[in-house]
Coordinates of C-alpha atoms and ligand atoms in Angstrom, one line a residue:
M1 CA 13.9 -14.0 6.9
S2 CA 10.8 -12.0 6.2
H3 CA 7.6 -12.3 8.1
D4 CA 5.4 -10.5 5.6
W5 CA 2.5 -12.9 5.4
W6 CA 2.1 -12.5 1.7
K7 CA 5.6 -13.7 1.1
Q8 CA 4.8 -17.1 2.6
A9 CA 1.2 -17.4 1.6
V10 CA -0.3 -19.4 -1.3
F11 CA -3.1 -17.4 -2.9
Y12 CA -6.2 -18.8 -4.5
E13 CA -8.1 -16.8 -7.1
I14 CA -11.8 -17.2 -6.8
Y15 CA -13.7 -16.1 -9.9
V16 CA -16.7 -15.2 -7.8
R17 CA -19.4 -15.8 -10.5
S18 CA -18.2 -19.4 -10.8
F19 CA -17.2 -20.7 -7.4
H20 CA -20.4 -21.6 -5.6
D21 CA -23.9 -20.2 -5.8
A22 CA -25.9 -20.1 -2.6
S23 CA -28.8 -18.0 -3.8
G24 CA -29.8 -20.4 -6.7
D25 CA -29.7 -17.8 -9.5
G26 CA -26.9 -19.7 -11.4
I27 CA -24.3 -17.1 -10.5
G28 CA -21.7 -17.6 -7.7
D29 CA -21.9 -15.3 -4.7
L30 CA -20.3 -14.5 -1.3
G31 CA -22.7 -16.8 0.5
G32 CA -21.5 -19.6 -1.7
I33 CA -17.9 -18.9 -0.9
I34 CA -18.7 -18.9 2.8
E35 CA -20.2 -22.4 2.5
R36 CA -17.0 -23.7 0.8
L37 CA -14.4 -22.1 3.2
D38 CA -13.8 -25.4 4.9
Y39 CA -12.8 -26.9 1.6
L40 CA -10.2 -24.2 1.2
N41 CA -8.7 -24.4 4.6
D42 CA -10.3 -25.8 7.8
G43 CA -7.0 -25.8 9.6
T44 CA -6.3 -29.5 8.8
P45 CA -4.8 -31.4 5.9
R46 CA -8.2 -32.7 5.0
S47 CA -8.7 -29.3 3.4
L48 CA -6.8 -27.8 0.5
G49 CA -4.6 -25.5 2.7
V50 CA -4.5 -22.2 0.8
D51 CA -3.6 -19.2 2.9
A52 CA -5.2 -16.2 1.1
L53 CA -8.2 -15.7 -1.2
W54 CA -8.4 -13.2 -4.0
L55 CA -12.0 -12.4 -5.0
T56 CA -12.6 -11.1 -8.5
P57 CA -14.6 -7.8 -8.4
I58 CA -17.7 -7.8 -6.2
N59 CA -18.6 -4.1 -6.7
P60 CA -21.9 -3.1 -8.3
S61 CA -21.5 -3.4 -12.1
P62 CA -23.6 -3.6 -15.2
M63 CA -21.3 -6.5 -16.0
F64 CA -20.3 -5.5 -19.5
D65 CA -16.9 -6.9 -18.5
F66 CA -18.2 -9.1 -15.6
G67 CA -17.4 -6.7 -12.8
Y68 CA -14.3 -5.1 -14.3
D69 CA -16.6 -2.2 -15.0
V70 CA -17.4 -0.8 -11.6
S71 CA -20.4 1.5 -11.0
D72 CA -19.8 2.0 -7.3
Y73 CA -16.5 1.4 -5.5
T74 CA -17.9 1.2 -2.0
A75 CA -20.7 -1.3 -2.2
V76 CA -21.3 -5.0 -3.1
D77 CA -23.4 -6.0 -6.2
P78 CA -26.6 -7.6 -5.0
L79 CA -25.9 -10.4 -7.4
F80 CA -23.0 -11.4 -5.1
G81 CA -24.6 -10.4 -1.8
S82 CA -24.3 -7.5 0.6
L83 CA -21.7 -5.7 2.7
G84 CA -23.0 -7.8 5.6
D85 CA -22.1 -10.9 3.6
L86 CA -18.6 -9.6 2.9
D87 CA -18.2 -8.9 6.7
R88 CA -19.3 -12.5 7.4
L89 CA -16.9 -13.8 4.8
L90 CA -14.0 -11.9 6.2
A91 CA -14.8 -13.0 9.7
E92 CA -15.2 -16.7 8.7
A93 CA -12.1 -16.7 6.6
H94 CA -10.0 -15.0 9.3
R95 CA -11.3 -17.4 11.8
R96 CA -9.8 -20.2 9.7
G97 CA -6.5 -18.3 9.3
M98 CA -7.1 -17.2 5.7
R99 CA -6.6 -13.7 4.4
V100 CA -8.9 -12.1 1.8
I101 CA -8.0 -9.6 -0.8
L102 CA -10.4 -7.7 -3.1
D103 CA -10.0 -6.8 -6.8
L104 CA -9.6 -3.0 -7.2
V105 CA -10.3 -1.7 -10.7
P106 CA -8.9 1.8 -10.7
N107 CA -8.0 2.4 -14.4
H108 CA -11.6 2.7 -15.6
T109 CA -15.1 2.8 -14.3
S110 CA -18.4 1.7 -15.8
H111 CA -19.9 4.2 -18.2
L112 CA -22.9 4.0 -15.8
H113 CA -20.8 5.1 -12.8
A114 CA -22.2 8.4 -11.4
W115 CA -18.8 10.0 -12.0
F116 CA -18.9 9.3 -15.7
V117 CA -22.6 10.2 -16.0
E118 CA -21.8 13.6 -14.5
S119 CA -18.6 13.9 -16.6
R120 CA -20.3 13.3 -19.9
A121 CA -23.2 15.6 -19.1
A122 CA -21.4 18.8 -20.4
R123 CA -18.0 20.1 -21.3
T124 CA -18.3 22.3 -18.2
A125 CA -19.4 19.6 -15.8
A126 CA -17.5 19.6 -12.5
K127 CA -16.3 16.0 -13.1
R128 CA -15.5 16.6 -16.8
D129 CA -11.8 16.3 -16.1
W130 CA -12.2 13.0 -14.1
Y131 CA -12.0 11.2 -17.5
V132 CA -9.9 11.7 -20.6
W133 CA -11.8 13.9 -23.0
R134 CA -10.4 15.3 -26.2
D135 CA -11.6 17.1 -29.3
P136 CA -11.7 15.1 -32.6
A137 CA -8.7 15.2 -34.8
A138 CA -8.7 17.6 -37.8
D139 CA -10.5 15.0 -39.9
G140 CA -13.1 14.4 -37.2
G141 CA -11.6 11.0 -36.2
P142 CA -10.2 10.0 -32.8
P143 CA -7.6 12.2 -31.2
N144 CA -4.8 9.6 -31.7
N145 CA -4.1 6.1 -33.0
W146 CA -4.5 4.2 -29.7
V147 CA -6.3 0.8 -29.8
S148 CA -8.4 -0.8 -27.1
S149 CA -7.0 -4.0 -25.6
F150 CA -10.3 -5.6 -26.6
G151 CA -10.0 -4.4 -30.2
G152 CA -11.1 -1.3 -32.1
P153 CA -10.2 2.4 -31.4
A154 CA -9.6 3.3 -27.8
W155 CA -11.8 6.4 -28.3
T156 CA -15.6 6.8 -28.5
F157 CA -17.3 9.9 -29.8
D158 CA -19.9 11.5 -27.5
A159 CA -22.2 13.3 -29.9
A160 CA -23.9 15.3 -27.1
T161 CA -20.7 17.2 -26.1
G162 CA -18.8 16.8 -29.4
Q163 CA -15.7 15.2 -27.8
Y164 CA -14.1 11.7 -27.7
Y165 CA -13.4 9.9 -24.4
L166 CA -10.6 7.3 -23.9
H167 CA -11.2 3.7 -23.0
S168 CA -8.4 1.2 -22.8
F169 CA -10.9 -1.6 -22.9
L170 CA -14.6 -1.5 -23.8
A171 CA -16.5 1.8 -24.6
E172 CA -18.5 0.8 -21.5
Q173 CA -15.2 1.2 -19.5
P174 CA -14.1 4.8 -19.7
D175 CA -10.6 5.5 -18.4
L176 CA -10.3 7.7 -15.4
N177 CA -7.9 10.7 -15.6
W178 CA -5.2 9.8 -13.1
R179 CA -3.5 13.1 -13.6
N180 CA -6.4 14.7 -11.8
P181 CA -5.8 14.8 -8.0
A182 CA -9.5 14.6 -7.3
V183 CA -9.5 11.1 -8.9
V184 CA -6.5 10.1 -6.8
A185 CA -8.3 11.3 -3.7
A186 CA -11.6 9.5 -4.5
M187 CA -9.9 6.2 -5.1
E188 CA -7.9 6.5 -1.9
E189 CA -11.3 6.9 -0.1
A190 CA -12.4 3.7 -1.6
L191 CA -9.3 1.9 -0.5
C192 CA -9.7 3.2 3.0
F193 CA -13.3 2.1 3.0
W194 CA -12.4 -1.6 2.4
L195 CA -9.4 -1.5 4.7
A196 CA -11.6 -0.2 7.5
R197 CA -13.9 -3.2 6.9
G198 CA -10.9 -5.5 7.4
V199 CA -9.8 -6.7 4.0
D200 CA -6.2 -7.8 3.9
G201 CA -5.3 -6.1 0.6
F202 CA -6.0 -5.7 -3.0
R203 CA -5.3 -7.2 -6.4
V204 CA -5.0 -4.1 -8.5
D205 CA -6.3 -4.4 -12.1
V206 CA -4.0 -3.2 -14.9
I207 CA -2.1 -0.9 -12.6
H208 CA 0.5 -0.1 -15.4
K209 CA -2.2 1.6 -17.4
L210 CA -3.2 4.3 -15.0
I211 CA -1.1 7.0 -16.4
K212 CA -0.9 7.8 -20.1
D213 CA 1.4 10.1 -22.0
A214 CA 0.5 13.7 -21.1
A215 CA 0.5 14.8 -24.7
L216 CA -1.4 11.7 -25.9
R217 CA 1.1 11.1 -28.7
D218 CA 0.5 8.4 -31.3
N219 CA 1.9 4.9 -30.6
P220 CA 4.6 4.0 -33.1
P221 CA 4.2 1.0 -35.5
P222 CA 5.3 -2.4 -34.3
D223 CA 8.8 -3.8 -34.9
E224 CA 10.0 -7.4 -35.3
R225 CA 10.2 -7.9 -31.6
D226 CA 6.5 -7.5 -31.1
P227 CA 4.2 -10.5 -30.9
H228 CA 2.3 -11.6 -33.9
P229 CA -0.6 -9.2 -34.4
L230 CA -3.3 -11.6 -33.3
R231 CA -5.5 -8.7 -32.8
D232 CA -5.3 -5.0 -33.7
Y233 CA -4.0 -4.2 -30.2
F234 CA -0.6 -5.7 -31.2
G235 CA -0.5 -3.7 -34.4
Q236 CA 1.4 -0.9 -32.6
R237 CA 4.1 -0.5 -29.9
H238 CA 2.5 0.5 -26.7
V239 CA 4.9 3.3 -25.9
F240 CA 2.5 6.1 -24.9
D241 CA -0.7 4.5 -23.6
H242 CA 0.7 2.7 -20.6
D243 CA 3.8 2.1 -18.3
Q244 CA 4.5 5.9 -17.9
P245 CA 7.0 7.0 -15.2
E246 CA 4.4 9.0 -13.3
V247 CA 2.4 5.8 -12.4
H248 CA 5.1 5.0 -9.9
D249 CA 4.2 8.0 -7.8
I250 CA 0.6 6.7 -7.4
I251 CA 1.8 3.3 -6.4
R252 CA 4.2 4.7 -3.9
A253 CA 1.4 6.7 -2.3
W254 CA -0.8 3.5 -2.1
R255 CA 2.1 1.6 -0.5
R256 CA 2.4 4.2 2.2
L257 CA -1.3 4.1 2.8
L258 CA -1.3 0.3 3.1
D259 CA 1.7 0.4 5.4
R260 CA -0.2 2.9 7.7
H261 CA -2.9 0.2 8.0
G262 CA -0.5 -2.5 9.2
D263 CA -0.4 -5.9 7.8
R264 CA -2.0 -5.2 4.3
M265 CA -0.7 -5.9 0.9
M266 CA -1.4 -5.3 -2.8
V267 CA -0.6 -7.3 -5.9
G268 CA -0.5 -5.4 -9.1
E269 CA -1.5 -6.7 -12.5
V270 CA 1.4 -5.4 -14.6
Y271 CA 0.5 -7.0 -17.9
L272 CA 3.7 -6.3 -19.7
L273 CA 5.6 -8.8 -21.8
D274 CA 9.1 -7.6 -20.8
P275 CA 9.9 -9.0 -17.3
A276 CA 12.3 -6.1 -16.6
R277 CA 9.5 -3.7 -16.9
V278 CA 7.4 -5.8 -14.5
A279 CA 10.2 -5.9 -12.0
A280 CA 10.4 -2.1 -12.0
Y281 CA 7.0 -1.9 -10.3
H282 CA 8.6 -3.0 -7.0
G283 CA 10.3 0.4 -6.9
V284 CA 13.9 1.2 -6.5
A285 CA 13.7 1.2 -2.7
D286 CA 11.1 -1.6 -2.5
D287 CA 8.6 1.1 -1.8
E288 CA 6.0 0.3 -4.6
L289 CA 4.2 -3.0 -5.2
P290 CA 4.8 -5.7 -2.6
L291 CA 3.9 -8.2 -5.3
A292 CA 3.5 -7.9 -9.1
F293 CA 2.0 -10.6 -11.2
N294 CA 4.4 -12.4 -13.3
F295 CA 2.4 -14.1 -16.0
S296 CA 5.3 -15.5 -18.0
F297 CA 4.3 -19.1 -17.3
Q298 CA 1.0 -18.5 -19.0
W299 CA 2.7 -18.1 -22.3
T300 CA 5.4 -20.8 -21.8
P301 CA 5.0 -24.1 -23.6
W302 CA 5.6 -27.4 -21.8
D303 CA 9.4 -27.3 -22.2
A304 CA 11.9 -27.6 -19.3
A305 CA 14.4 -25.2 -20.9
Q306 CA 11.9 -22.5 -21.4
F307 CA 10.5 -22.7 -17.8
R308 CA 14.1 -22.7 -16.5
Q309 CA 14.7 -19.5 -18.5
R310 CA 11.6 -17.8 -17.2
V311 CA 12.7 -18.6 -13.6
Q312 CA 16.3 -17.4 -14.3
E313 CA 15.0 -14.2 -15.7
V314 CA 13.0 -13.5 -12.5
E315 CA 16.0 -14.4 -10.3
R316 CA 18.2 -12.0 -12.3
L317 CA 15.8 -9.1 -12.8
W318 CA 13.8 -8.9 -9.5
P319 CA 15.3 -6.3 -7.2
A320 CA 17.0 -7.6 -4.1
G321 CA 14.4 -8.1 -1.4
A322 CA 11.5 -8.0 -3.9
Q323 CA 9.3 -11.1 -3.8
P324 CA 8.5 -12.7 -7.2
T325 CA 5.1 -14.3 -8.0
Y326 CA 4.2 -17.3 -10.2
V327 CA 0.9 -18.0 -11.9
L328 CA -0.1 -21.0 -14.1
S329 CA -3.7 -20.1 -14.7
S330 CA -6.1 -17.2 -14.3
H331 CA -9.5 -15.9 -15.4
D332 CA -7.9 -14.2 -18.5
A333 CA -6.1 -17.2 -20.1
P334 CA -6.7 -20.8 -21.1
R335 CA -6.3 -23.1 -18.2
H336 CA -3.0 -24.9 -17.9
A337 CA -4.6 -28.4 -17.8
T338 CA -5.7 -27.6 -21.3
R339 CA -2.5 -25.8 -22.4
F340 CA -0.3 -28.7 -21.3
D341 CA -2.8 -31.4 -22.2
D342 CA -1.3 -34.8 -22.6
P343 CA -4.0 -37.4 -23.4
V344 CA -1.5 -40.3 -22.9
H345 CA -0.4 -39.5 -19.4
G346 CA -3.5 -38.0 -17.8
D347 CA -2.7 -35.3 -15.2
A348 CA 1.0 -36.2 -14.9
R349 CA 2.0 -32.8 -16.3
A350 CA -0.4 -31.0 -14.0
R351 CA 1.4 -32.6 -11.0
V352 CA 4.8 -31.6 -12.2
A353 CA 3.5 -28.1 -12.9
A354 CA 2.1 -27.9 -9.3
L355 CA 5.3 -29.2 -7.8
M356 CA 7.2 -26.4 -9.6
L357 CA 4.7 -23.6 -8.9
L358 CA 4.7 -24.4 -5.2
T359 CA 8.4 -24.8 -4.7
L360 CA 9.8 -21.9 -6.6
R361 CA 11.1 -18.8 -4.8
G362 CA 8.0 -16.6 -4.9
T363 CA 4.4 -16.3 -4.0
P364 CA 2.2 -18.8 -6.0
F365 CA -1.3 -17.9 -7.2
L366 CA -3.6 -20.8 -7.8
Y367 CA -6.8 -20.5 -9.9
Y368 CA -9.9 -22.2 -8.6
G369 CA -10.3 -25.7 -10.1
E370 CA -6.7 -26.1 -11.1
E371 CA -6.3 -28.4 -8.1
L372 CA -8.8 -30.8 -9.8
G373 CA -7.1 -30.6 -13.2
L374 CA -10.1 -28.6 -14.5
R375 CA -9.9 -28.0 -18.2
D376 CA -11.3 -25.3 -20.4
G377 CA -15.0 -25.7 -21.1
E378 CA -16.6 -25.8 -24.5
I379 CA -18.8 -22.7 -24.9
P380 CA -21.4 -22.9 -27.7
P381 CA -21.4 -19.6 -29.7
A382 CA -24.9 -18.7 -28.4
R383 CA -23.6 -18.9 -24.8
I384 CA -20.5 -16.7 -25.2
C385 CA -20.6 -14.1 -22.4
D386 CA -17.1 -12.6 -22.5
P387 CA -16.9 -9.4 -24.5
V388 CA -13.5 -10.5 -25.9
G389 CA -14.9 -13.9 -26.9
K390 CA -17.7 -12.1 -28.7
R391 CA -15.2 -10.1 -30.8
F392 CA -12.5 -12.8 -31.1
P393 CA -14.0 -16.2 -30.5
A394 CA -10.6 -17.9 -30.4
L395 CA -9.4 -15.6 -27.6
G396 CA -12.6 -15.8 -25.5
R397 CA -12.1 -16.2 -21.7
D398 CA -15.3 -18.0 -20.9
P399 CA -13.7 -21.5 -21.3
A400 CA -11.5 -20.8 -18.3
R401 CA -14.4 -19.4 -16.2
T402 CA -16.8 -22.4 -16.1
P403 CA -18.5 -23.3 -12.7
M404 CA -16.4 -25.1 -10.1
P405 CA -17.5 -28.8 -10.2
W406 CA -18.2 -29.9 -6.6
D407 CA -19.8 -33.2 -7.1
A408 CA -21.7 -35.3 -9.7
S409 CA -25.2 -34.0 -8.7
P410 CA -27.1 -31.9 -11.2
Q411 CA -25.2 -28.7 -12.0
A412 CA -22.2 -30.2 -10.3
G413 CA -23.3 -29.0 -6.9
F414 CA -22.5 -25.4 -8.1
S415 CA -26.0 -24.1 -8.1
S416 CA -29.6 -25.2 -7.8
G417 CA -30.3 -23.1 -10.9
E418 CA -29.0 -23.0 -14.5
P419 CA -25.3 -22.0 -14.3
W420 CA -24.5 -18.8 -16.1
L421 CA -21.8 -20.7 -18.1
P422 CA -22.0 -24.4 -19.1
L423 CA -20.1 -26.9 -16.9
A424 CA -16.8 -28.2 -18.2
A425 CA -17.3 -31.3 -20.3
D426 CA -15.8 -33.8 -17.8
W427 CA -17.4 -32.5 -14.6
R428 CA -18.9 -35.9 -13.8
T429 CA -15.5 -37.3 -13.1
V430 CA -13.4 -34.1 -12.5
N431 CA -15.0 -32.8 -9.4
V432 CA -14.2 -32.4 -5.7
A433 CA -16.3 -35.3 -4.4
A434 CA -14.7 -37.7 -6.8
Q435 CA -11.2 -36.7 -5.8
R436 CA -11.5 -35.8 -2.1
D437 CA -11.2 -39.3 -0.7
D438 CA -8.9 -40.8 -3.4
P439 CA -5.3 -40.5 -2.1
T440 CA -4.1 -40.8 -5.7
S441 CA -6.1 -37.9 -7.1
L442 CA -4.7 -34.6 -8.2
L443 CA -6.6 -32.9 -5.4
S444 CA -4.9 -35.1 -2.8
F445 CA -1.6 -34.3 -4.4
Y446 CA -2.2 -30.5 -4.2
R447 CA -3.3 -31.0 -0.5
R448 CA -0.2 -32.9 0.4
L449 CA 2.0 -30.4 -1.4
L450 CA 0.3 -27.4 0.2
W451 CA 0.5 -28.7 3.8
W452 CA 4.0 -29.9 3.4
R453 CA 5.0 -26.5 2.0
K454 CA 3.9 -24.8 5.3
T455 CA 6.6 -26.9 7.1
A456 CA 9.4 -26.3 4.6
P457 CA 11.5 -23.2 5.6
A458 CA 13.7 -23.6 2.5
V459 CA 10.6 -23.1 0.3
L460 CA 9.1 -20.3 2.5
Y461 CA 12.3 -18.3 3.0
G462 CA 15.2 -19.9 1.2
S463 CA 17.4 -19.1 -1.7
L464 CA 17.0 -20.7 -5.1
R465 CA 19.8 -22.0 -7.3
V466 CA 19.2 -23.5 -10.7
L467 CA 21.4 -26.7 -11.1
D468 CA 22.8 -28.1 -14.3
A469 CA 20.6 -30.9 -15.4
P470 CA 20.0 -33.1 -18.5
Q471 CA 17.9 -31.8 -21.4
G472 CA 14.2 -32.1 -20.7
T473 CA 14.6 -31.6 -16.9
F474 CA 14.6 -28.6 -14.7
V475 CA 16.4 -29.0 -11.3
Y476 CA 16.9 -26.4 -8.6
A477 CA 18.1 -26.3 -5.0
R478 CA 16.2 -24.4 -2.3
E479 CA 18.1 -23.7 0.9
G480 CA 17.2 -21.8 4.1
G481 CA 16.2 -22.2 7.7
G482 CA 18.6 -25.1 8.1
Q483 CA 16.9 -27.1 5.3
Q484 CA 18.3 -28.1 2.0
L485 CA 16.1 -29.3 -0.8
V486 CA 16.5 -30.2 -4.4
V487 CA 13.5 -30.1 -6.7
A488 CA 13.9 -32.2 -9.8
L489 CA 11.3 -32.0 -12.6
N490 CA 11.1 -34.2 -15.7
F491 CA 9.2 -32.5 -18.5
T492 CA 9.6 -35.5 -20.8
A493 CA 7.7 -38.8 -21.2
E494 CA 11.0 -40.7 -20.9
P495 CA 13.2 -41.5 -17.8
R496 CA 16.0 -39.2 -17.1
A497 CA 19.2 -40.0 -15.1
L498 CA 20.4 -37.3 -12.7
Q499 CA 23.3 -36.8 -10.4
L500 CA 22.2 -34.7 -7.4
P501 CA 24.6 -33.0 -5.0
G502 CA 23.7 -35.6 -2.4
G503 CA 21.1 -38.3 -1.6
G504 CA 18.4 -37.8 1.0
R505 CA 14.8 -38.2 2.0
V506 CA 12.1 -38.0 -0.6
A507 CA 9.8 -35.3 0.8
L508 CA 7.3 -35.7 -2.1
S509 CA 7.1 -37.2 -5.5
T510 CA 4.4 -37.2 -8.2
Q511 CA 5.1 -41.0 -8.5
A512 CA 3.4 -43.1 -5.8
A513 CA 6.0 -45.9 -6.3
R514 CA 9.0 -43.7 -5.4
A515 CA 10.9 -45.0 -2.4
A516 CA 11.3 -42.9 0.8
Q517 CA 15.1 -42.4 0.3
C518 CA 17.1 -41.7 -2.8
D519 CA 20.8 -41.7 -3.6
A520 CA 22.7 -38.9 -5.3
A521 CA 22.5 -40.8 -8.5
L522 CA 18.9 -41.3 -9.4
T523 CA 16.6 -41.8 -12.4
L524 CA 13.5 -39.7 -12.7
A525 CA 10.5 -41.6 -14.0
P526 CA 8.7 -40.2 -17.1
N527 CA 6.9 -37.0 -16.1
E528 CA 8.1 -37.2 -12.5
G529 CA 8.5 -34.3 -10.2
L530 CA 10.5 -34.9 -7.0
I531 CA 11.5 -33.1 -3.8
V532 CA 14.6 -34.4 -2.0
E533 CA 15.6 -33.2 1.4
A534 CA 19.3 -33.6 2.4
A535 CA 19.4 -36.2 5.1
A536 CA 22.1 -34.4 7.0
P537 CA 23.7 -31.0 6.2
P538 CA 26.2 -31.8 3.5
R539 CA 29.8 -30.6 4.0
R540 CA 29.3 -27.9 1.4
P541 CA 26.1 -26.1 0.6
W542 CA 24.3 -27.9 -2.2
H543 CA 24.4 -24.8 -4.4
D544 CA 28.2 -24.8 -4.4
A545 CA 28.1 -28.3 -5.8
A546 CA 26.1 -27.0 -8.8
A547 CA 29.2 -26.6 -11.0
S548 CA 30.2 -30.2 -10.4
V549 CA 26.8 -31.7 -11.3
S550 CA 27.4 -33.8 -14.4
A551 CA 24.2 -35.6 -14.9
Q552 CA 24.1 -37.9 -17.9
E553 CA 21.3 -38.2 -20.3
I554 CA 19.9 -41.7 -20.9
Ligands
GLC1 C1 -7.7 -7.1 -16.4 C2 -8.6 -8.2 -15.9 C3 -9.5 -8.6 -17.1 C4 -10.3 -7.4 -17.5 C5 -9.4 -6.2 -17.8 C6 -10.2 -4.9 -17.9 O1 -6.8 -7.6 -17.3 O2 -7.9 -9.3 -15.4 O3 -10.4 -9.7 -16.7 O4 -11.1 -7.7 -18.6 O5 -8.4 -6.0 -16.8 O6 -10.5 -4.5 -16.6

């Protein structure tokens, strides 16, 4: 049984611009978050009950990529508040028993960061080698064929000094040269600065991209295993521009640094499609990332067999002792209420999804507003802010970043000014005030689930065993701390008969009408998710019974 807090915690991602605006300029800020802390966790089941907050970048930034282009690593952008506000937020969150982690963006800086300004000043500049500069190819073009994640070449020519610089994202986000020890030392200073202020850890942006091939070799063309080339980024295999072996040395050093500061953690964004590659970032001796994001649910359609497969992959591939993570929504992808939209059954799928997310073996990450069933907003072309959306409207990330709807007052209680992005279309009904006192609301369901989870040792510490189950369902046992649970999820809109290893007490169901006890033979209602707790320890552990489960399909 591990007592690392981040293994038992439920994290809540706050897209800071969109959570709550206290200053009235239409952009969310730290003061706004402080005002809403009681909503997140006031120590009672009246509140949501999350354990840790991840704040998207709050550093000064010219906002070409909305904070993921940092111009000063040890300050707070005045748009969001001040260092004093952050201190207050940390104190207020800690007082309520919540941890706070900050977003660290080490792969690239803003082109306006003093380091880059100095680096681009001259080929002989002291900081020239802090970034990746190269001469043009023989034909005058970029040094190699690498493509930016946001489209177009990953190189921009700097006429003043006659060389190209590398940028994995926008030209306004030059990549730092992580083979330069001075860069490693400078970022370590930034980490220590925030740790000394009392932050509980970091979400580390695109950590797998820090190191590139030393010889900057061309990426090879794609093969049939690669995803459809939706954008030019997928028109090549990313063999040399990320996921290089030397990145693990940097991560190990950060892990040692965090460990020296006690109870701190980091969760790395390892945005790789192959789960085995993601798993590798925990390190062979569990000495690298304490947590790595596993985004696989974000690209899984509403299908029980596919979710089961994603979970089995994690169970198979994650090194022993390493803690998995699960994510349904984030600031980079369409919201799952939209992806799994079912106009006939309302938020039934969102409930099943929540039950799954919060009972798997791993640390769950919620995204602000998912507890309300918030859907993607409609962004008129003239209001597109996201640089990806400007280049590829169908892939824009603004729809998932609309302001949190707090109530039905003007601007949804988000701001007294004009919000930086339009409110989601159904904000008058999908908002906190409308759901808070309604025991049947999705918000109330999340609250029940989150507060129940804190009391369930099998979920917090236990093993997971996938059970045989009829087509369209996903059923697993969680066992630990003297507790035995079965979670049964029906992904279909029809009833499904199941044979569980035993009957028991219904700890939670997405169906209000479900009785408090159930037998081993039971029928899941359409779109029902259910947690059953063994009434008394069965003669054999439930997972041993898996082989004998012979549920029939109706
Ligand atoms: C990560 C962030 C994303 C950002 C990109 C560049 O993927 O989550 O929002 O645009 O890195 O920093």
